[in-house]
PDB file of C-alpha atoms in Angstrom:
ATOM      1  CA  MET L   1     186.964  -5.098 -68.217  1.00 45.00           C
ATOM      2  CA  PRO L   2     186.142  -1.995 -66.042  1.00 45.00           C
ATOM      3  CA  THR L   3     188.810  -0.665 -63.725  1.00 45.00           C
ATOM      4  CA  TRP L   4     188.598  -0.297 -59.949  1.00 39.00           C
ATOM      5  CA  GLU L   5     188.306   3.401 -60.288  1.00 38.00           C
ATOM      6  CA  GLU L   6     185.329   2.942 -62.601  1.00 43.00           C
ATOM      7  CA  LEU L   7     183.655   0.687 -60.115  1.00 40.00           C
ATOM      8  CA  SER L   8     184.255   2.671 -57.062  1.00 39.00           C
ATOM      9  CA  PRO L   9     185.452   6.211 -56.212  1.00 42.00           C
ATOM     10  CA  THR L  10     187.065   4.757 -53.080  1.00 41.00           C
ATOM     11  CA  PRO L  11     190.623   3.468 -53.332  1.00 43.00           C
ATOM     12  CA  PRO L  12     191.093  -0.020 -51.832  1.00 38.00           C
ATOM     13  CA  GLY L  13     191.620   0.048 -48.116  1.00 42.00           C
ATOM     14  CA  GLU L  14     189.871   3.453 -47.488  1.00 48.00           C
ATOM     15  CA  LEU L  15     186.373   3.919 -46.236  1.00 48.00           C
ATOM     16  CA  SER L  16     183.699   6.175 -47.724  1.00 48.00           C
ATOM     17  CA  TRP L  17     180.034   6.926 -47.173  1.00 44.00           C
ATOM     18  CA  ASP L  18     179.161   5.069 -50.385  1.00 45.00           C
ATOM     19  CA  SER L  19     180.992   1.943 -49.217  1.00 45.00           C
ATOM     20  CA  LEU L  20     179.231   1.722 -45.931  1.00 47.00           C
ATOM     21  CA  SER L  21     175.868   3.105 -46.569  1.00 48.00           C
ATOM     22  CA  ASP L  22     173.298   3.056 -49.345  1.00 53.00           C
ATOM     23  CA  THR L  23     172.675   6.845 -48.951  1.00 63.00           C
ATOM     24  CA  PRO L  24     175.266   9.350 -47.916  1.00 65.00           C
ATOM     25  CA  PRO L  25     174.344  11.586 -44.973  1.00 67.00           C
ATOM     26  CA  LYS L  26     172.511  14.773 -45.773  1.00 73.00           C
ATOM     27  CA  LYS L  27     173.748  18.113 -44.369  1.00 83.00           C
ATOM     28  CA  ARG L  28     172.111  18.881 -41.083  1.00 86.00           C
ATOM     29  CA  THR L  29     169.591  21.716 -40.770  1.00 88.00           C
ATOM     30  CA  TRP L  30     170.014  24.321 -38.069  1.00 91.00           C
ATOM     31  CA  GLY L  31     167.038  22.717 -36.204  1.00 93.00           C
ATOM     32  CA  GLN L  32     168.681  19.221 -36.306  1.00 92.00           C
ATOM     33  CA  ALA L  33     172.017  20.735 -34.979  1.00 94.00           C
ATOM     34  CA  ALA L  34     170.194  22.386 -32.133  1.00 95.00           C
ATOM     35  CA  ALA L  35     168.310  19.190 -31.319  1.00 96.00           C
ATOM     36  CA  ASP L  36     171.539  17.252 -31.438  1.00 96.00           C
ATOM     37  CA  THR L  37     173.139  19.626 -28.926  1.00 96.00           C
ATOM     38  CA  GLY L  38     170.107  19.223 -26.599  1.00 97.00           C
ATOM     39  CA  VAL L  39     170.338  15.422 -26.862  1.00 96.00           C
ATOM     40  CA  GLN L  40     174.090  15.544 -26.233  1.00 96.00           C
ATOM     41  CA  LEU L  41     173.664  17.723 -23.103  1.00 97.00           C
ATOM     42  CA  ALA L  42     171.045  15.187 -21.848  1.00 97.00           C
ATOM     43  CA  GLU L  43     173.552  12.352 -22.515  1.00 96.00           C
ATOM     44  CA  GLY L  44     176.169  14.143 -20.367  1.00 96.00           C
ATOM     45  CA  VAL L  45     173.744  14.735 -17.504  1.00 97.00           C
ATOM     46  CA  ASN L  46     172.769  11.020 -17.673  1.00 97.00           C
ATOM     47  CA  THR L  47     176.495  10.006 -17.506  1.00 95.00           C
ATOM     48  CA  ILE L  48     177.002  12.101 -14.330  1.00 96.00           C
ATOM     49  CA  ALA L  49     173.736  10.795 -12.747  1.00 96.00           C
ATOM     50  CA  GLY L  50     174.772   7.185 -13.428  1.00 97.00           C
ATOM     51  CA  ALA L  51     178.385   7.479 -12.053  1.00 97.00           C
ATOM     52  CA  ILE L  52     177.583   6.575  -8.494  1.00 97.00           C
ATOM     53  CA  PRO L  53     175.282   3.561  -9.282  1.00 97.00           C
ATOM     54  CA  SER L  54     178.066   2.360 -11.554  1.00 97.00           C
ATOM     55  CA  LEU L  55     180.629   2.629  -8.839  1.00 97.00           C
ATOM     56  CA  VAL L  56     178.532   0.951  -6.178  1.00 97.00           C
ATOM     57  CA  ALA L  57     177.015  -1.803  -8.176  1.00 97.00           C
ATOM     58  CA  PRO L  58     177.515  -1.737 -11.975  1.00 97.00           C
ATOM     59  CA  ASP L  59     175.464  -4.927 -12.315  1.00 96.00           C
ATOM     60  CA  SER L  60     172.478  -3.293 -10.703  1.00 97.00           C
ATOM     61  CA  GLY L  61     169.246  -2.468 -12.458  1.00 96.00           C
ATOM     62  CA  VAL L  62     169.820   1.256 -11.704  1.00 97.00           C
ATOM     63  CA  ALA L  63     173.282   1.285 -13.284  1.00 97.00           C
ATOM     64  CA  GLY L  64     171.942  -0.656 -16.184  1.00 96.00           C
ATOM     65  CA  PHE L  65     169.043   1.950 -16.546  1.00 97.00           C
ATOM     66  CA  PHE L  66     171.572   4.740 -16.952  1.00 97.00           C
ATOM     67  CA  ARG L  67     173.702   2.677 -19.451  1.00 95.00           C
ATOM     68  CA  ASP L  68     170.638   1.974 -21.535  1.00 96.00           C
ATOM     69  CA  ASN L  69     169.534   5.556 -21.270  1.00 96.00           C
ATOM     70  CA  ALA L  70     172.945   6.810 -22.565  1.00 95.00           C
ATOM     71  CA  GLU L  71     172.473   4.546 -25.698  1.00 94.00           C
ATOM     72  CA  SER L  72     168.985   5.896 -26.081  1.00 96.00           C
ATOM     73  CA  TRP L  73     170.130   9.452 -26.005  1.00 95.00           C
ATOM     74  CA  ARG L  74     172.822   8.800 -28.594  1.00 95.00           C
ATOM     75  CA  ALA L  75     170.282   7.096 -30.897  1.00 95.00           C
ATOM     76  CA  LYS L  76     168.197  10.256 -30.812  1.00 95.00           C
ATOM     77  CA  GLN L  77     170.807  12.171 -32.675  1.00 96.00           C
ATOM     78  CA  SER L  78     170.012  13.096 -36.373  1.00 95.00           C
ATOM     79  CA  ASP L  79     170.530  10.526 -39.005  1.00 94.00           C
ATOM     80  CA  SER L  80     173.177  12.663 -40.578  1.00 93.00           C
ATOM     81  CA  LEU L  81     175.254  12.802 -37.451  1.00 95.00           C
ATOM     82  CA  LEU L  82     174.850   9.102 -36.695  1.00 95.00           C
ATOM     83  CA  LYS L  83     176.071   8.150 -40.261  1.00 95.00           C
ATOM     84  CA  LYS L  84     179.020  10.511 -39.974  1.00 95.00           C
ATOM     85  CA  SER L  85     179.811   9.030 -36.548  1.00 95.00           C
ATOM     86  CA  ASP L  86     179.702   5.576 -37.888  1.00 96.00           C
ATOM     87  CA  ILE L  87     182.065   6.139 -40.714  1.00 95.00           C
ATOM     88  CA  ALA L  88     184.460   7.933 -38.344  1.00 96.00           C
ATOM     89  CA  ASN L  89     184.333   5.172 -35.718  1.00 96.00           C
ATOM     90  CA  LYS L  90     185.120   2.455 -38.364  1.00 96.00           C
ATOM     91  CA  ALA L  91     188.094   4.336 -39.596  1.00 97.00           C
ATOM     92  CA  ILE L  92     189.421   5.138 -36.177  1.00 97.00           C
ATOM     93  CA  ASP L  93     188.892   1.418 -35.160  1.00 96.00           C
ATOM     94  CA  LYS L  94     190.859   0.329 -38.287  1.00 96.00           C
ATOM     95  CA  ALA L  95     193.650   2.651 -37.591  1.00 96.00           C
ATOM     96  CA  GLY L  96     193.927   1.367 -34.015  1.00 95.00           C
ATOM     97  CA  GLU L  97     195.130  -1.995 -35.469  1.00 94.00           C
ATOM     98  CA  ASP L  98     198.367  -0.155 -36.311  1.00 95.00           C
ATOM     99  CA  GLY L  99     198.927   1.180 -32.823  1.00 95.00           C
ATOM    100  CA  ILE L 100     198.209   4.240 -30.659  1.00 96.00           C
ATOM    101  CA  ILE L 101     199.977   6.776 -32.816  1.00 97.00           C
ATOM    102  CA  SER L 102     198.075   5.734 -35.931  1.00 97.00           C
ATOM    103  CA  GLN L 103     194.930   5.911 -34.033  1.00 97.00           C
ATOM    104  CA  VAL L 104     195.622   9.380 -32.666  1.00 97.00           C
ATOM    105  CA  VAL L 105     196.400  10.578 -36.260  1.00 97.00           C
ATOM    106  CA  GLU L 106     193.207   9.078 -37.697  1.00 97.00           C
ATOM    107  CA  ALA L 107     190.969  10.353 -34.886  1.00 97.00           C
ATOM    108  CA  ALA L 108     192.437  13.863 -35.173  1.00 97.00           C
ATOM    109  CA  LYS L 109     191.881  13.673 -38.981  1.00 97.00           C
ATOM    110  CA  GLN L 110     188.306  12.546 -38.615  1.00 96.00           C
ATOM    111  CA  TYR L 111     187.250  15.057 -35.925  1.00 96.00           C
ATOM    112  CA  SER L 112     189.130  18.067 -37.394  1.00 95.00           C
ATOM    113  CA  SER L 113     187.448  17.451 -40.783  1.00 94.00           C
ATOM    114  CA  ASP L 114     183.983  17.654 -39.303  1.00 93.00           C
ATOM    115  CA  PRO L 115     183.246  20.053 -36.373  1.00 93.00           C
ATOM    116  CA  ALA L 116     179.885  18.393 -35.835  1.00 94.00           C
ATOM    117  CA  LEU L 117     181.640  15.186 -34.708  1.00 95.00           C
ATOM    118  CA  ALA L 118     184.055  17.046 -32.448  1.00 96.00           C
ATOM    119  CA  ALA L 119     181.372  19.167 -30.975  1.00 95.00           C
ATOM    120  CA  ARG L 120     179.758  16.063 -29.407  1.00 95.00           C
ATOM    121  CA  PHE L 121     182.688  15.529 -27.026  1.00 96.00           C
ATOM    122  CA  VAL L 122     182.492  19.163 -25.821  1.00 96.00           C
ATOM    123  CA  THR L 123     178.756  19.213 -25.291  1.00 96.00           C
ATOM    124  CA  THR L 124     178.607  15.791 -23.520  1.00 96.00           C
ATOM    125  CA  ASN L 125     181.536  16.932 -21.255  1.00 95.00           C
ATOM    126  CA  LEU L 126     180.057  20.186 -20.096  1.00 93.00           C
ATOM    127  CA  PRO L 127     177.724  18.661 -17.447  1.00 94.00           C
ATOM    128  CA  SER L 128     180.602  16.959 -15.814  1.00 92.00           C
ATOM    129  CA  MET L 129     182.163  20.274 -14.962  1.00 91.00           C
ATOM    130  CA  ILE L 130     179.294  21.468 -12.797  1.00 93.00           C
ATOM    131  CA  PRO L 131     179.607  19.171  -9.701  1.00 94.00           C
ATOM    132  CA  GLY L 132     183.255  19.962  -9.210  1.00 91.00           C
ATOM    133  CA  ILE L 133     182.758  23.721  -9.715  1.00 91.00           C
ATOM    134  CA  GLY L 134     179.847  23.711  -7.340  1.00 93.00           C
ATOM    135  CA  ALA L 135     181.752  21.826  -4.685  1.00 94.00           C
ATOM    136  CA  VAL L 136     184.726  24.199  -4.864  1.00 92.00           C
ATOM    137  CA  LYS L 137     182.680  27.329  -4.620  1.00 92.00           C
ATOM    138  CA  LEU L 138     180.473  25.927  -1.696  1.00 95.00           C
ATOM    139  CA  ALA L 139     183.609  24.676   0.173  1.00 95.00           C
ATOM    140  CA  GLN L 140     185.547  27.986  -0.384  1.00 92.00           C
ATOM    141  CA  ALA L 141     182.652  30.158   0.682  1.00 94.00           C
ATOM    142  CA  GLY L 142     182.046  28.010   3.802  1.00 96.00           C
ATOM    143  CA  ALA L 143     185.748  28.090   4.809  1.00 94.00           C
ATOM    144  CA  LEU L 144     186.004  31.842   4.390  1.00 93.00           C
ATOM    145  CA  ALA L 145     182.772  32.236   6.525  1.00 95.00           C
ATOM    146  CA  ARG L 146     184.423  30.338   9.227  1.00 95.00           C
ATOM    147  CA  GLY L 147     187.371  32.702   9.247  1.00 94.00           C
ATOM    148  CA  ALA L 148     189.869  30.725   7.279  1.00 92.00           C
ATOM    149  CA  SER L 149     192.564  32.581   5.344  1.00 90.00           C
ATOM    150  CA  ALA L 150     192.220  32.758   1.552  1.00 86.00           C
ATOM    151  CA  ILE L 151     195.083  30.320   1.119  1.00 87.00           C
ATOM    152  CA  LYS L 152     193.540  27.810   3.611  1.00 91.00           C
ATOM    153  CA  ALA L 153     190.065  28.279   2.005  1.00 90.00           C
ATOM    154  CA  ALA L 154     191.642  27.524  -1.416  1.00 88.00           C
ATOM    155  CA  SER L 155     193.161  24.296  -0.165  1.00 90.00           C
ATOM    156  CA  ILE L 156     189.907  23.113   1.427  1.00 93.00           C
ATOM    157  CA  ALA L 157     187.933  24.051  -1.648  1.00 92.00           C
ATOM    158  CA  THR L 158     190.312  22.041  -4.079  1.00 92.00           C
ATOM    159  CA  THR L 159     190.141  19.067  -1.792  1.00 94.00           C
ATOM    160  CA  ALA L 160     186.381  19.156  -1.977  1.00 95.00           C
ATOM    161  CA  GLY L 161     186.493  19.491  -5.785  1.00 93.00           C
ATOM    162  CA  GLY L 162     188.992  16.614  -5.999  1.00 94.00           C
ATOM    163  CA  ALA L 163     186.774  14.451  -3.708  1.00 96.00           C
ATOM    164  CA  VAL L 164     183.739  15.000  -5.917  1.00 96.00           C
ATOM    165  CA  ASN L 165     185.632  14.403  -9.138  1.00 95.00           C
ATOM    166  CA  SER L 166     187.188  11.276  -7.688  1.00 96.00           C
ATOM    167  CA  VAL L 167     183.859   9.532  -6.983  1.00 97.00           C
ATOM    168  CA  LEU L 168     182.420  10.559 -10.333  1.00 97.00           C
ATOM    169  CA  ASN L 169     185.422   9.519 -12.327  1.00 97.00           C
ATOM    170  CA  ALA L 170     185.722   6.178 -10.361  1.00 98.00           C
ATOM    171  CA  GLY L 171     182.067   5.453 -11.174  1.00 97.00           C
ATOM    172  CA  GLY L 172     182.524   6.235 -14.832  1.00 96.00           C
ATOM    173  CA  ALA L 173     185.646   4.179 -15.062  1.00 97.00           C
ATOM    174  CA  ARG L 174     184.125   1.121 -13.267  1.00 98.00           C
ATOM    175  CA  GLY L 175     180.991   1.293 -15.386  1.00 97.00           C
ATOM    176  CA  GLU L 176     182.917   1.301 -18.673  1.00 97.00           C
ATOM    177  CA  ALA L 177     185.270  -1.360 -17.545  1.00 98.00           C
ATOM    178  CA  PHE L 178     182.439  -3.620 -16.274  1.00 98.00           C
ATOM    179  CA  GLU L 179     180.545  -3.387 -19.582  1.00 97.00           C
ATOM    180  CA  ASP L 180     183.787  -3.890 -21.685  1.00 97.00           C
ATOM    181  CA  ILE L 181     184.996  -6.922 -19.747  1.00 97.00           C
ATOM    182  CA  LYS L 182     181.458  -8.511 -19.457  1.00 97.00           C
ATOM    183  CA  LYS L 183     181.014  -8.212 -23.138  1.00 96.00           C
ATOM    184  CA  THR L 184     184.482  -9.675 -23.760  1.00 96.00           C
ATOM    185  CA  LEU L 185     183.792 -12.566 -21.546  1.00 96.00           C
ATOM    186  CA  GLU L 186     180.450 -13.383 -23.099  1.00 96.00           C
ATOM    187  CA  ALA L 187     182.015 -13.378 -26.582  1.00 94.00           C
ATOM    188  CA  GLN L 188     184.430 -15.985 -25.201  1.00 91.00           C
ATOM    189  CA  GLY L 189     181.522 -18.232 -24.376  1.00 93.00           C
ATOM    190  CA  ARG L 190     181.133 -17.515 -20.675  1.00 95.00           C
ATOM    191  CA  SER L 191     177.636 -17.517 -19.263  1.00 96.00           C
ATOM    192  CA  PRO L 192     176.043 -14.194 -18.416  1.00 95.00           C
ATOM    193  CA  GLU L 193     176.282 -15.054 -14.700  1.00 96.00           C
ATOM    194  CA  GLU L 194     179.996 -15.843 -14.821  1.00 97.00           C
ATOM    195  CA  ALA L 195     180.722 -12.970 -16.978  1.00 97.00           C
ATOM    196  CA  THR L 196     179.022 -10.554 -14.616  1.00 97.00           C
ATOM    197  CA  GLN L 197     180.783 -11.931 -11.627  1.00 97.00           C
ATOM    198  CA  LEU L 198     184.218 -11.742 -13.253  1.00 97.00           C
ATOM    199  CA  ALA L 199     183.452  -8.328 -14.594  1.00 97.00           C
ATOM    200  CA  LEU L 200     182.477  -7.043 -11.182  1.00 97.00           C
ATOM    201  CA  ASP L 201     185.810  -8.206  -9.780  1.00 97.00           C
ATOM    202  CA  LYS L 202     188.046  -7.045 -12.754  1.00 97.00           C
ATOM    203  CA  SER L 203     186.352  -3.568 -12.812  1.00 97.00           C
ATOM    204  CA  ARG L 204     187.688  -2.730  -9.273  1.00 98.00           C
ATOM    205  CA  LEU L 205     191.143  -1.822 -10.518  1.00 98.00           C
ATOM    206  CA  PRO L 206     189.960   0.649 -13.224  1.00 98.00           C
ATOM    207  CA  ALA L 207     187.631   2.204 -10.632  1.00 98.00           C
ATOM    208  CA  ALA L 208     190.431   2.623  -8.094  1.00 98.00           C
ATOM    209  CA  ILE L 209     192.725   4.213 -10.693  1.00 98.00           C
ATOM    210  CA  GLY L 210     189.901   6.394 -11.851  1.00 97.00           C
ATOM    211  CA  GLY L 211     189.331   7.573  -8.298  1.00 97.00           C
ATOM    212  CA  VAL L 212     193.021   8.408  -7.766  1.00 97.00           C
ATOM    213  CA  THR L 213     193.332  10.217 -11.040  1.00 97.00           C
ATOM    214  CA  GLY L 214     190.017  11.935 -10.655  1.00 95.00           C
ATOM    215  CA  PHE L 215     191.139  13.322  -7.324  1.00 96.00           C
ATOM    216  CA  ILE L 216     194.439  14.662  -8.759  1.00 93.00           C
ATOM    217  CA  SER L 217     192.670  16.265 -11.693  1.00 91.00           C
ATOM    218  CA  GLY L 218     189.832  17.670  -9.594  1.00 87.00           C
ATOM    219  CA  LYS L 219     192.413  19.244  -7.258  1.00 87.00           C
ATOM    220  CA  THR L 220     194.734  20.682  -9.830  1.00 84.00           C
ATOM    221  CA  GLY L 221     192.652  21.367 -12.906  1.00 80.00           C
ATOM    222  CA  LEU L 222     189.804  23.728 -13.345  1.00 81.00           C
ATOM    223  CA  GLU L 223     188.926  23.629  -9.769  1.00 78.00           C
ATOM    224  CA  GLY L 224     192.517  24.749  -8.731  1.00 76.00           C
ATOM    225  CA  ALA L 225     192.231  27.559 -11.232  1.00 78.00           C
ATOM    226  CA  LEU L 226     188.953  28.788  -9.743  1.00 78.00           C
ATOM    227  CA  THR L 227     190.700  29.210  -6.294  1.00 78.00           C
ATOM    228  CA  GLY L 228     193.911  30.724  -7.667  1.00 70.00           C
ATOM    229  CA  LYS L 229     196.088  27.813  -6.615  1.00 64.00           C
ATOM    230  CA  LEU L 230     197.550  27.401 -10.110  1.00 61.00           C
ATOM    231  CA  GLY L 231     198.950  30.764 -10.714  1.00 64.00           C
ATOM    232  CA  GLY L 232     199.608  31.648 -14.316  1.00 75.00           C
ATOM    233  CA  LYS L 233     196.947  31.296 -17.073  1.00 80.00           C
ATOM    234  CA  VAL L 234     199.092  29.012 -19.322  1.00 84.00           C
ATOM    235  CA  ALA L 235     199.863  26.790 -16.303  1.00 82.00           C
ATOM    236  CA  ALA L 236     196.128  26.633 -15.488  1.00 82.00           C
ATOM    237  CA  ALA L 237     195.118  25.619 -18.966  1.00 87.00           C
ATOM    238  CA  ALA L 238     197.856  23.109 -19.305  1.00 89.00           C
ATOM    239  CA  SER L 239     197.079  21.505 -15.866  1.00 88.00           C
ATOM    240  CA  GLU L 240     193.368  21.091 -16.894  1.00 89.00           C
ATOM    241  CA  LEU L 241     194.301  19.419 -20.105  1.00 92.00           C
ATOM    242  CA  ALA L 242     196.812  17.096 -18.513  1.00 93.00           C
ATOM    243  CA  GLY L 243     194.520  16.192 -15.656  1.00 92.00           C
ATOM    244  CA  GLU L 244     191.722  15.230 -18.022  1.00 94.00           C
ATOM    245  CA  GLN L 245     194.049  13.003 -20.073  1.00 96.00           C
ATOM    246  CA  LEU L 246     195.171  11.376 -16.835  1.00 96.00           C
ATOM    247  CA  GLU L 247     191.793  10.589 -15.611  1.00 95.00           C
ATOM    248  CA  GLU L 248     190.618   9.149 -18.872  1.00 96.00           C
ATOM    249  CA  VAL L 249     193.645   7.384 -20.242  1.00 97.00           C
ATOM    250  CA  ALA L 250     194.854   5.702 -17.029  1.00 97.00           C
ATOM    251  CA  PRO L 251     191.578   3.769 -16.235  1.00 97.00           C
ATOM    252  CA  LYS L 252     191.428   2.806 -20.079  1.00 98.00           C
ATOM    253  CA  LEU L 253     194.864   1.206 -19.761  1.00 98.00           C
ATOM    254  CA  ALA L 254     193.677  -0.561 -16.598  1.00 98.00           C
ATOM    255  CA  THR L 255     190.689  -1.869 -18.297  1.00 98.00           C
ATOM    256  CA  ASN L 256     192.664  -3.171 -21.241  1.00 97.00           C
ATOM    257  CA  TYR L 257     195.128  -4.810 -18.866  1.00 97.00           C
ATOM    258  CA  GLN L 258     192.300  -6.717 -17.057  1.00 97.00           C
ATOM    259  CA  ALA L 259     190.498  -7.641 -20.226  1.00 96.00           C
ATOM    260  CA  SER L 260     193.669  -8.742 -22.045  1.00 95.00           C
ATOM    261  CA  GLU L 261     193.546 -11.900 -19.835  1.00 93.00           C
ATOM    262  CA  TYR L 262     190.557 -13.093 -21.816  1.00 94.00           C
ATOM    263  CA  ASP L 263     190.996 -11.647 -25.455  1.00 93.00           C
ATOM    264  CA  ASN L 264     194.749 -11.031 -25.656  1.00 89.00           C
ATOM    265  CA  ARG L 265     194.185  -7.342 -26.604  1.00 93.00           C
ATOM    266  CA  GLY L 266     196.960  -4.934 -26.484  1.00 94.00           C
ATOM    267  CA  ILE L 267     197.143  -2.616 -23.505  1.00 95.00           C
ATOM    268  CA  GLY L 268     196.815   0.347 -25.959  1.00 96.00           C
ATOM    269  CA  LYS L 269     193.610  -0.689 -27.400  1.00 96.00           C
ATOM    270  CA  ASP L 270     191.499   2.479 -28.161  1.00 96.00           C
ATOM    271  CA  VAL L 271     193.963   4.644 -26.224  1.00 97.00           C
ATOM    272  CA  GLY L 272     194.648   6.855 -29.280  1.00 97.00           C
ATOM    273  CA  ARG L 273     190.950   7.475 -29.639  1.00 97.00           C
ATOM    274  CA  THR L 274     190.597   8.242 -25.912  1.00 97.00           C
ATOM    275  CA  ILE L 275     193.483  10.777 -26.107  1.00 97.00           C
ATOM    276  CA  VAL L 276     191.980  12.694 -28.925  1.00 97.00           C
ATOM    277  CA  GLU L 277     188.417  12.671 -27.714  1.00 97.00           C
ATOM    278  CA  THR L 278     189.506  13.785 -24.353  1.00 97.00           C
ATOM    279  CA  ALA L 279     191.597  16.650 -25.726  1.00 96.00           C
ATOM    280  CA  ILE L 280     188.583  17.891 -27.640  1.00 97.00           C
ATOM    281  CA  GLY L 281     186.182  17.471 -24.713  1.00 95.00           C
ATOM    282  CA  SER L 282     188.405  19.195 -22.221  1.00 94.00           C
ATOM    283  CA  GLY L 283     189.277  22.159 -24.455  1.00 91.00           C
ATOM    284  CA  PRO L 284     186.560  24.593 -23.093  1.00 90.00           C
ATOM    285  CA  GLY L 285     187.499  23.664 -19.592  1.00 88.00           C
ATOM    286  CA  ALA L 286     191.142  24.422 -20.321  1.00 88.00           C
ATOM    287  CA  ILE L 287     190.295  27.761 -21.869  1.00 88.00           C
ATOM    288  CA  TYR L 288     188.114  28.668 -18.940  1.00 85.00           C
ATOM    289  CA  SER L 289     190.780  27.715 -16.575  1.00 84.00           C
ATOM    290  CA  GLY L 290     193.211  30.039 -18.268  1.00 84.00           C
ATOM    291  CA  ILE L 291     190.676  32.887 -18.226  1.00 85.00           C
ATOM    292  CA  VAL L 292     189.664  32.632 -14.491  1.00 79.00           C
ATOM    293  CA  SER L 293     193.045  31.757 -13.163  1.00 75.00           C
ATOM    294  CA  LYS L 294     194.628  34.386 -10.906  1.00 67.00           C
ATOM    295  CA  PRO L 295     197.583  34.489  -8.620  1.00 61.00           C
ATOM    296  CA  GLN L 296     197.076  32.854  -5.195  1.00 57.00           C
ATOM    297  CA  PRO L 297     197.210  35.428  -2.378  1.00 55.00           C
ATOM    298  CA  LYS L 298     200.669  35.707  -0.741  1.00 54.00           C
ATOM    299  CA  THR L 299     201.203  34.700   2.863  1.00 53.00           C
ATOM    300  CA  PRO L 300     202.278  37.491   5.238  1.00 55.00           C
ATOM    301  CA  GLN L 301     205.879  36.049   5.353  1.00 56.00           C
ATOM    302  CA  GLN L 302     205.925  36.176   1.521  1.00 52.00           C
ATOM    303  CA  ALA L 303     204.778  39.771   1.657  1.00 49.00           C
ATOM    304  CA  VAL L 304     207.456  40.637   4.259  1.00 50.00           C
ATOM    305  CA  ASN L 305     210.099  38.941   2.118  1.00 56.00           C
ATOM    306  CA  ASP L 306     209.142  40.835  -1.007  1.00 54.00           C
ATOM    307  CA  ILE L 307     209.473  44.124   0.852  1.00 56.00           C
ATOM    308  CA  ALA L 308     212.767  43.112   2.302  1.00 54.00           C
ATOM    309  CA  ASN L 309     214.110  42.027  -1.069  1.00 63.00           C
ATOM    310  CA  ALA L 310     212.861  44.998  -2.969  1.00 57.00           C
ATOM    311  CA  PRO L 311     215.548  47.127  -4.662  1.00 61.00           C
ATOM    312  CA  ASP L 312     216.293  50.500  -3.152  1.00 53.00           C
TER     313      ASP L 312
END
């Protein structure tokens, strides 16, 4: 009788391309890699464009259009990348059954073993940086033009950046929570109409938390580094990384809390995945924050104190 090893190269309990697909994925060509990057950028732009409709009315046709469009862009990726993503997602989902730490380890393993999978989170996140940066630069320039001091202009600018990021993050959080909870309710046998109404109500908490954490992240992360409010380069990079984790993980926990009423899920469902994917996606922003960060201008009183306390 043949042994397990003779029947399959994959040990029991592990996943492989052969166990999930008839044909393993081929290596991407340079042309496919470039096309995937373009598709991922388009998906990122679509996500930003759909944030406000998802915040105001996640059940609307407009919000639904952007959700469907996101799925459409993802489906346009090369077959090779789609197959790799499928196996990684299954492995990460399975690891999530053992808790957050196990899922963090598995997600880190999957994405570190294939740069193409990790690159997707960087590329789709890039468009989300533009609105906040634009708001900061416009607000800072406007404040300086009105005669505000550099310190005052920096404060006004980061508040503007935080406000923009708050709205976008709240919209993203509500849209994701709405879809998650609605699908959960429908799987429990609720009618589409009842599921929609309950999901509208239950998605408000994740939206509120997303708005608060988005404001904090927008005021202290990359936007703060651009105005010099964060000081040191290491502090600026760390602040960007921490802020991104806060604005992604906190709404995810809130969504799980709301949905657990219907499917008894743990509050940590998919949090490990979120932590790793957010860390990857926010990496370039953190690096850029460290590069552009500069000390905030001193107030006149601070300058006088420095002179007074200088050694003879």
